[in-house]
């Protein structure tokens, strides 16, 4: 079974609507058995009924937190509740196409970390000078691996506080352990940078601090490159 963890931060009506669209795309377009774990990570009180239009049997578990914790700690907490044999990290600024999970799960079960291709044509990045994800780069917005791989890697490193760099650290550790990072032939829509528009003040200090941790660990500050498809593994 596929376990999907998504963080929900109800800070703004725009972000709330984006989260609803992400949840709806999970429910309508995921093939096979899955659970969707929504982790409320700070923000205003969340009325879970806003998801009723899109969530039917797909929502297996929801966890509510009053205070906001860093992304690494939040996702680790979410997956501690998971029951599936394949894990998927999913951000709330993503819209998924029909059958999106099938190639990701197949590649994950081969022992890889599986990534989709990303369409960021509707991204908010350009408005703030943030570059789009390159075609050869990993993305933390959506990826899958087996429970065993996640456990062996130890999940996200919670030394990374707040947000930024925790995902690329995970991918570098995976590569160093001999795990292949592969790009699957499925394309998701990623509104990259959308949430950051409303959380910029909270991020001050996190980026620089986490960047120094990442550089000390890996000597590099770029997202790892993917040059393989699952068919090449």
PDB file of C-alpha atoms in Angstrom:
ATOM      1  CA  UNK A   1       0.000   0.000   0.000  1.00  0.00           C
ATOM      2  CA  UNK A   2       1.056   3.569  -0.679  1.00  0.00           C
ATOM      3  CA  UNK A   3       1.340   5.986   2.271  1.00  0.00           C
ATOM      4  CA  UNK A   4       1.218   9.662   1.268  1.00  0.00           C
ATOM      5  CA  UNK A   5       2.106  12.390   3.753  1.00  0.00           C
ATOM      6  CA  UNK A   6       1.132  16.002   3.073  1.00  0.00           C
ATOM      7  CA  UNK A   7       1.685  18.951   5.401  1.00  0.00           C
ATOM      8  CA  UNK A   8      -1.160  21.455   5.700  1.00  0.00           C
ATOM      9  CA  UNK A   9      -0.491  25.029   6.809  1.00  0.00           C
ATOM     10  CA  UNK A  10      -3.735  27.021   6.862  1.00  0.00           C
ATOM     11  CA  UNK A  11      -2.185  30.481   6.785  1.00  0.00           C
ATOM     12  CA  UNK A  12      -4.116  32.072   3.944  1.00  0.00           C
ATOM     13  CA  UNK A  13      -7.221  31.372   1.795  1.00  0.00           C
ATOM     14  CA  UNK A  14      -4.985  31.006  -1.272  1.00  0.00           C
ATOM     15  CA  UNK A  15      -2.869  28.333   0.406  1.00  0.00           C
ATOM     16  CA  UNK A  16      -5.971  26.592   1.773  1.00  0.00           C
ATOM     17  CA  UNK A  17      -7.488  26.407  -1.700  1.00  0.00           C
ATOM     18  CA  UNK A  18      -4.212  25.101  -3.093  1.00  0.00           C
ATOM     19  CA  UNK A  19      -4.193  22.379  -0.427  1.00  0.00           C
ATOM     20  CA  UNK A  20      -7.761  21.396  -1.315  1.00  0.00           C
ATOM     21  CA  UNK A  21      -6.774  21.051  -4.972  1.00  0.00           C
ATOM     22  CA  UNK A  22      -3.804  18.889  -4.013  1.00  0.00           C
ATOM     23  CA  UNK A  23      -5.950  16.636  -1.827  1.00  0.00           C
ATOM     24  CA  UNK A  24      -8.619  16.346  -4.501  1.00  0.00           C
ATOM     25  CA  UNK A  25      -6.041  15.321  -7.085  1.00  0.00           C
ATOM     26  CA  UNK A  26      -4.806  12.585  -4.738  1.00  0.00           C
ATOM     27  CA  UNK A  27      -8.300  11.211  -4.221  1.00  0.00           C
ATOM     28  CA  UNK A  28      -9.382  11.396  -7.842  1.00  0.00           C
ATOM     29  CA  UNK A  29      -6.169  10.280  -9.538  1.00  0.00           C
ATOM     30  CA  UNK A  30      -4.456   7.735  -7.267  1.00  0.00           C
ATOM     31  CA  UNK A  31      -4.677   4.134  -8.456  1.00  0.00           C
ATOM     32  CA  UNK A  32      -4.927   1.251  -5.994  1.00  0.00           C
ATOM     33  CA  UNK A  33      -4.885   1.178  -2.208  1.00  0.00           C
ATOM     34  CA  UNK A  34      -3.437   4.152  -0.386  1.00  0.00           C
ATOM     35  CA  UNK A  35      -3.664   6.267   2.743  1.00  0.00           C
ATOM     36  CA  UNK A  36      -3.370  10.037   2.819  1.00  0.00           C
ATOM     37  CA  UNK A  37      -1.926  11.428   6.040  1.00  0.00           C
ATOM     38  CA  UNK A  38      -2.645  15.134   6.385  1.00  0.00           C
ATOM     39  CA  UNK A  39      -0.483  16.708   9.075  1.00  0.00           C
ATOM     40  CA  UNK A  40      -1.665  20.119  10.218  1.00  0.00           C
ATOM     41  CA  UNK A  41       1.605  21.913  10.829  1.00  0.00           C
ATOM     42  CA  UNK A  42       0.734  25.203  12.487  1.00  0.00           C
ATOM     43  CA  UNK A  43      -1.428  27.980  11.078  1.00  0.00           C
ATOM     44  CA  UNK A  44      -5.042  28.775  11.844  1.00  0.00           C
ATOM     45  CA  UNK A  45      -7.503  26.216  13.136  1.00  0.00           C
ATOM     46  CA  UNK A  46      -8.221  23.947  10.219  1.00  0.00           C
ATOM     47  CA  UNK A  47     -11.768  22.989   9.406  1.00  0.00           C
ATOM     48  CA  UNK A  48     -11.292  19.486   8.033  1.00  0.00           C
ATOM     49  CA  UNK A  49     -14.704  19.654   6.378  1.00  0.00           C
ATOM     50  CA  UNK A  50     -13.182  21.843   3.642  1.00  0.00           C
ATOM     51  CA  UNK A  51     -11.822  18.603   2.195  1.00  0.00           C
ATOM     52  CA  UNK A  52     -15.130  16.738   2.238  1.00  0.00           C
ATOM     53  CA  UNK A  53     -15.746  17.420  -1.433  1.00  0.00           C
ATOM     54  CA  UNK A  54     -12.589  15.607  -2.448  1.00  0.00           C
ATOM     55  CA  UNK A  55     -11.907  13.138   0.344  1.00  0.00           C
ATOM     56  CA  UNK A  56     -13.896   9.945   0.562  1.00  0.00           C
ATOM     57  CA  UNK A  57     -12.195   6.694   1.439  1.00  0.00           C
ATOM     58  CA  UNK A  58      -8.731   8.040   0.697  1.00  0.00           C
ATOM     59  CA  UNK A  59      -8.221   9.961   3.930  1.00  0.00           C
ATOM     60  CA  UNK A  60      -7.080   7.299   6.364  1.00  0.00           C
ATOM     61  CA  UNK A  61      -5.541   9.459   9.070  1.00  0.00           C
ATOM     62  CA  UNK A  62      -5.222  13.092  10.035  1.00  0.00           C
ATOM     63  CA  UNK A  63      -2.983  14.528  12.723  1.00  0.00           C
ATOM     64  CA  UNK A  64      -3.473  17.961  14.235  1.00  0.00           C
ATOM     65  CA  UNK A  65      -0.677  20.070  15.731  1.00  0.00           C
ATOM     66  CA  UNK A  66      -1.092  23.480  17.281  1.00  0.00           C
ATOM     67  CA  UNK A  67       2.453  24.768  16.850  1.00  0.00           C
ATOM     68  CA  UNK A  68       4.472  24.720  13.653  1.00  0.00           C
ATOM     69  CA  UNK A  69       7.563  22.534  13.512  1.00  0.00           C
ATOM     70  CA  UNK A  70      10.256  22.254  10.863  1.00  0.00           C
ATOM     71  CA  UNK A  71       9.576  20.407   7.649  1.00  0.00           C
ATOM     72  CA  UNK A  72      12.002  17.579   8.467  1.00  0.00           C
ATOM     73  CA  UNK A  73      10.440  16.920  11.868  1.00  0.00           C
ATOM     74  CA  UNK A  74       6.901  17.228  10.495  1.00  0.00           C
ATOM     75  CA  UNK A  75       7.369  14.695   7.709  1.00  0.00           C
ATOM     76  CA  UNK A  76       9.165  12.297  10.047  1.00  0.00           C
ATOM     77  CA  UNK A  77       6.206  12.562  12.395  1.00  0.00           C
ATOM     78  CA  UNK A  78       3.759  11.952   9.566  1.00  0.00           C
ATOM     79  CA  UNK A  79       5.528   8.810   8.371  1.00  0.00           C
ATOM     80  CA  UNK A  80       5.733   7.479  11.917  1.00  0.00           C
ATOM     81  CA  UNK A  81       1.939   7.004  11.529  1.00  0.00           C
ATOM     82  CA  UNK A  82       2.178   5.340   8.093  1.00  0.00           C
ATOM     83  CA  UNK A  83       1.224   1.718   7.469  1.00  0.00           C
ATOM     84  CA  UNK A  84       2.124   1.265   3.778  1.00  0.00           C
ATOM     85  CA  UNK A  85       5.175  -0.383   2.246  1.00  0.00           C
ATOM     86  CA  UNK A  86       5.826   2.569  -0.114  1.00  0.00           C
ATOM     87  CA  UNK A  87       6.118   6.143   1.173  1.00  0.00           C
ATOM     88  CA  UNK A  88       5.429   9.303  -0.822  1.00  0.00           C
ATOM     89  CA  UNK A  89       6.365  12.817   0.272  1.00  0.00           C
ATOM     90  CA  UNK A  90       3.878  15.233  -1.267  1.00  0.00           C
ATOM     91  CA  UNK A  91       3.755  19.001  -0.918  1.00  0.00           C
ATOM     92  CA  UNK A  92       0.487  20.909  -0.864  1.00  0.00           C
ATOM     93  CA  UNK A  93       1.386  22.970  -3.962  1.00  0.00           C
ATOM     94  CA  UNK A  94       1.135  20.017  -6.352  1.00  0.00           C
ATOM     95  CA  UNK A  95      -1.625  18.800  -8.662  1.00  0.00           C
ATOM     96  CA  UNK A  96      -1.369  15.159  -9.725  1.00  0.00           C
ATOM     97  CA  UNK A  97      -2.454  13.570 -13.029  1.00  0.00           C
ATOM     98  CA  UNK A  98      -4.425  10.315 -13.362  1.00  0.00           C
ATOM     99  CA  UNK A  99      -2.385   7.250 -12.442  1.00  0.00           C
ATOM    100  CA  UNK A 100       0.532   9.338 -11.204  1.00  0.00           C
ATOM    101  CA  UNK A 101       1.510   6.851  -8.499  1.00  0.00           C
ATOM    102  CA  UNK A 102       1.837   3.718 -10.637  1.00  0.00           C
ATOM    103  CA  UNK A 103       5.281   4.420 -12.167  1.00  0.00           C
ATOM    104  CA  UNK A 104       6.560   5.923  -8.912  1.00  0.00           C
ATOM    105  CA  UNK A 105       5.581   2.859  -6.904  1.00  0.00           C
ATOM    106  CA  UNK A 106       7.074   0.496  -9.487  1.00  0.00           C
ATOM    107  CA  UNK A 107      10.411   2.313  -9.424  1.00  0.00           C
ATOM    108  CA  UNK A 108      10.396   2.569  -5.628  1.00  0.00           C
ATOM    109  CA  UNK A 109       9.901  -1.180  -5.313  1.00  0.00           C
ATOM    110  CA  UNK A 110      13.034  -1.659  -7.431  1.00  0.00           C
ATOM    111  CA  UNK A 111      14.932   0.003  -4.593  1.00  0.00           C
ATOM    112  CA  UNK A 112      15.100   3.470  -6.152  1.00  0.00           C
ATOM    113  CA  UNK A 113      13.917   6.889  -5.072  1.00  0.00           C
ATOM    114  CA  UNK A 114      11.380   7.810  -7.738  1.00  0.00           C
ATOM    115  CA  UNK A 115      10.631  11.332  -8.950  1.00  0.00           C
ATOM    116  CA  UNK A 116       8.105  12.651 -11.473  1.00  0.00           C
ATOM    117  CA  UNK A 117       8.784  15.236 -14.116  1.00  0.00           C
ATOM    118  CA  UNK A 118       7.503  18.668 -13.103  1.00  0.00           C
ATOM    119  CA  UNK A 119       5.535  21.312 -14.958  1.00  0.00           C
ATOM    120  CA  UNK A 120       6.244  24.648 -13.274  1.00  0.00           C
ATOM    121  CA  UNK A 121       4.774  26.844 -15.992  1.00  0.00           C
ATOM    122  CA  UNK A 122       2.278  28.154 -13.421  1.00  0.00           C
ATOM    123  CA  UNK A 123       4.958  28.588 -10.765  1.00  0.00           C
ATOM    124  CA  UNK A 124       5.293  31.687  -8.590  1.00  0.00           C
ATOM    125  CA  UNK A 125       9.084  31.460  -8.709  1.00  0.00           C
ATOM    126  CA  UNK A 126       9.795  34.073 -11.369  1.00  0.00           C
ATOM    127  CA  UNK A 127       7.984  36.776  -9.406  1.00  0.00           C
ATOM    128  CA  UNK A 128      10.611  36.502  -6.656  1.00  0.00           C
ATOM    129  CA  UNK A 129      13.706  35.635  -8.668  1.00  0.00           C
ATOM    130  CA  UNK A 130      13.664  31.956  -7.700  1.00  0.00           C
ATOM    131  CA  UNK A 131      14.654  29.676 -10.586  1.00  0.00           C
ATOM    132  CA  UNK A 132      12.486  26.803 -11.693  1.00  0.00           C
ATOM    133  CA  UNK A 133      13.526  23.211 -11.054  1.00  0.00           C
ATOM    134  CA  UNK A 134      15.835  22.079 -13.855  1.00  0.00           C
ATOM    135  CA  UNK A 135      14.797  18.999 -15.865  1.00  0.00           C
ATOM    136  CA  UNK A 136      17.761  17.040 -14.452  1.00  0.00           C
ATOM    137  CA  UNK A 137      17.226  18.029 -10.800  1.00  0.00           C
ATOM    138  CA  UNK A 138      15.479  16.235  -7.983  1.00  0.00           C
ATOM    139  CA  UNK A 139      12.442  17.848  -6.397  1.00  0.00           C
ATOM    140  CA  UNK A 140      11.273  17.577  -2.814  1.00  0.00           C
ATOM    141  CA  UNK A 141       7.675  18.322  -3.825  1.00  0.00           C
ATOM    142  CA  UNK A 142       6.870  14.727  -4.792  1.00  0.00           C
ATOM    143  CA  UNK A 143       8.948  11.570  -4.540  1.00  0.00           C
ATOM    144  CA  UNK A 144       8.530   7.962  -3.447  1.00  0.00           C
ATOM    145  CA  UNK A 145      10.606   5.207  -1.858  1.00  0.00           C
ATOM    146  CA  UNK A 146       9.907   2.037   0.069  1.00  0.00           C
ATOM    147  CA  UNK A 147       9.382   2.048   3.809  1.00  0.00           C
ATOM    148  CA  UNK A 148      12.609   0.017   4.073  1.00  0.00           C
ATOM    149  CA  UNK A 149      14.608   2.647   2.164  1.00  0.00           C
ATOM    150  CA  UNK A 150      13.168   5.477   4.278  1.00  0.00           C
ATOM    151  CA  UNK A 151      13.970   3.569   7.480  1.00  0.00           C
ATOM    152  CA  UNK A 152      17.506   2.723   6.385  1.00  0.00           C
ATOM    153  CA  UNK A 153      18.172   6.371   5.536  1.00  0.00           C
ATOM    154  CA  UNK A 154      16.672   7.512   8.834  1.00  0.00           C
ATOM    155  CA  UNK A 155      14.159   9.805   7.150  1.00  0.00           C
ATOM    156  CA  UNK A 156      14.864  13.518   7.111  1.00  0.00           C
ATOM    157  CA  UNK A 157      17.743  14.826   9.233  1.00  0.00           C
ATOM    158  CA  UNK A 158      16.091  16.930  11.929  1.00  0.00           C
ATOM    159  CA  UNK A 159      19.263  18.977  12.352  1.00  0.00           C
ATOM    160  CA  UNK A 160      17.733  20.993   9.515  1.00  0.00           C
ATOM    161  CA  UNK A 161      15.340  23.363  11.278  1.00  0.00           C
ATOM    162  CA  UNK A 162      12.540  25.256   9.608  1.00  0.00           C
ATOM    163  CA  UNK A 163      12.663  24.785   5.863  1.00  0.00           C
ATOM    164  CA  UNK A 164      15.233  24.330   3.050  1.00  0.00           C
ATOM    165  CA  UNK A 165      17.991  21.847   2.223  1.00  0.00           C
ATOM    166  CA  UNK A 166      16.560  18.907   4.186  1.00  0.00           C
ATOM    167  CA  UNK A 167      15.355  17.258   0.975  1.00  0.00           C
ATOM    168  CA  UNK A 168      18.611  17.550  -0.986  1.00  0.00           C
ATOM    169  CA  UNK A 169      20.464  16.251   2.076  1.00  0.00           C
ATOM    170  CA  UNK A 170      18.249  13.152   2.015  1.00  0.00           C
ATOM    171  CA  UNK A 171      18.929  12.612  -1.681  1.00  0.00           C
ATOM    172  CA  UNK A 172      22.694  13.003  -1.288  1.00  0.00           C
ATOM    173  CA  UNK A 173      22.679  10.503   1.573  1.00  0.00           C
ATOM    174  CA  UNK A 174      20.723   8.111  -0.629  1.00  0.00           C
ATOM    175  CA  UNK A 175      23.236   8.420  -3.465  1.00  0.00           C
ATOM    176  CA  UNK A 176      26.117   7.875  -1.049  1.00  0.00           C
ATOM    177  CA  UNK A 177      24.376   4.672   0.066  1.00  0.00           C
ATOM    178  CA  UNK A 178      24.180   3.446  -3.525  1.00  0.00           C
ATOM    179  CA  UNK A 179      20.480   4.156  -4.019  1.00  0.00           C
ATOM    180  CA  UNK A 180      19.563   5.288  -7.503  1.00  0.00           C
ATOM    181  CA  UNK A 181      17.499   8.417  -8.122  1.00  0.00           C
ATOM    182  CA  UNK A 182      15.267   7.934 -11.153  1.00  0.00           C
ATOM    183  CA  UNK A 183      12.850  10.088 -13.145  1.00  0.00           C
ATOM    184  CA  UNK A 184       9.539   8.489 -14.049  1.00  0.00           C
ATOM    185  CA  UNK A 185       7.488   9.220 -17.143  1.00  0.00           C
ATOM    186  CA  UNK A 186       4.704  11.103 -15.395  1.00  0.00           C
ATOM    187  CA  UNK A 187       4.333  14.883 -15.088  1.00  0.00           C
ATOM    188  CA  UNK A 188       2.907  16.754 -12.104  1.00  0.00           C
ATOM    189  CA  UNK A 189       1.938  20.416 -11.890  1.00  0.00           C
ATOM    190  CA  UNK A 190       4.016  22.197  -9.251  1.00  0.00           C
ATOM    191  CA  UNK A 191       3.143  25.722  -8.123  1.00  0.00           C
ATOM    192  CA  UNK A 192       6.671  26.141  -6.862  1.00  0.00           C
ATOM    193  CA  UNK A 193       7.154  29.054  -4.492  1.00  0.00           C
ATOM    194  CA  UNK A 194       3.449  29.614  -3.865  1.00  0.00           C
ATOM    195  CA  UNK A 195       3.511  29.023  -0.115  1.00  0.00           C
ATOM    196  CA  UNK A 196       6.757  30.931   0.345  1.00  0.00           C
ATOM    197  CA  UNK A 197       5.017  34.065  -0.829  1.00  0.00           C
ATOM    198  CA  UNK A 198       3.147  34.075   2.497  1.00  0.00           C
ATOM    199  CA  UNK A 199       5.885  32.677   4.778  1.00  0.00           C
ATOM    200  CA  UNK A 200       8.923  34.694   3.778  1.00  0.00           C
ATOM    201  CA  UNK A 201       9.370  36.302   7.192  1.00  0.00           C
ATOM    202  CA  UNK A 202       9.312  32.893   8.905  1.00  0.00           C
ATOM    203  CA  UNK A 203      12.047  31.584   6.637  1.00  0.00           C
ATOM    204  CA  UNK A 204      14.616  34.237   7.503  1.00  0.00           C
ATOM    205  CA  UNK A 205      17.621  32.572   9.078  1.00  0.00           C
ATOM    206  CA  UNK A 206      16.547  29.032   8.186  1.00  0.00           C
ATOM    207  CA  UNK A 207      17.904  29.182   4.670  1.00  0.00           C
ATOM    208  CA  UNK A 208      21.400  30.370   5.589  1.00  0.00           C
ATOM    209  CA  UNK A 209      21.758  28.120   8.628  1.00  0.00           C
ATOM    210  CA  UNK A 210      20.595  25.009   6.798  1.00  0.00           C
ATOM    211  CA  UNK A 211      22.753  25.896   3.809  1.00  0.00           C
ATOM    212  CA  UNK A 212      25.851  25.851   6.008  1.00  0.00           C
ATOM    213  CA  UNK A 213      24.872  22.475   7.473  1.00  0.00           C
ATOM    214  CA  UNK A 214      24.329  21.063   3.982  1.00  0.00           C
ATOM    215  CA  UNK A 215      27.636  22.441   2.702  1.00  0.00           C
ATOM    216  CA  UNK A 216      29.522  20.994   5.660  1.00  0.00           C
ATOM    217  CA  UNK A 217      27.972  17.564   5.085  1.00  0.00           C
ATOM    218  CA  UNK A 218      28.180  17.355   1.305  1.00  0.00           C
ATOM    219  CA  UNK A 219      30.392  20.154   0.021  1.00  0.00           C
ATOM    220  CA  UNK A 220      27.676  21.016  -2.459  1.00  0.00           C
ATOM    221  CA  UNK A 221      24.648  23.284  -2.555  1.00  0.00           C
ATOM    222  CA  UNK A 222      22.772  21.991  -5.565  1.00  0.00           C
ATOM    223  CA  UNK A 223      19.980  19.488  -5.944  1.00  0.00           C
ATOM    224  CA  UNK A 224      21.414  16.141  -7.075  1.00  0.00           C
ATOM    225  CA  UNK A 225      21.155  15.357 -10.768  1.00  0.00           C
ATOM    226  CA  UNK A 226      19.047  12.545 -12.182  1.00  0.00           C
ATOM    227  CA  UNK A 227      20.287  10.897 -15.354  1.00  0.00           C
ATOM    228  CA  UNK A 228      18.395   7.623 -15.184  1.00  0.00           C
ATOM    229  CA  UNK A 229      14.905   6.410 -15.887  1.00  0.00           C
ATOM    230  CA  UNK A 230      13.474   3.297 -14.199  1.00  0.00           C
ATOM    231  CA  UNK A 231      13.939   1.428 -17.487  1.00  0.00           C
ATOM    232  CA  UNK A 232      17.705   1.899 -17.154  1.00  0.00           C
ATOM    233  CA  UNK A 233      17.865   0.330 -13.690  1.00  0.00           C
TER     234      UNK A 233
END
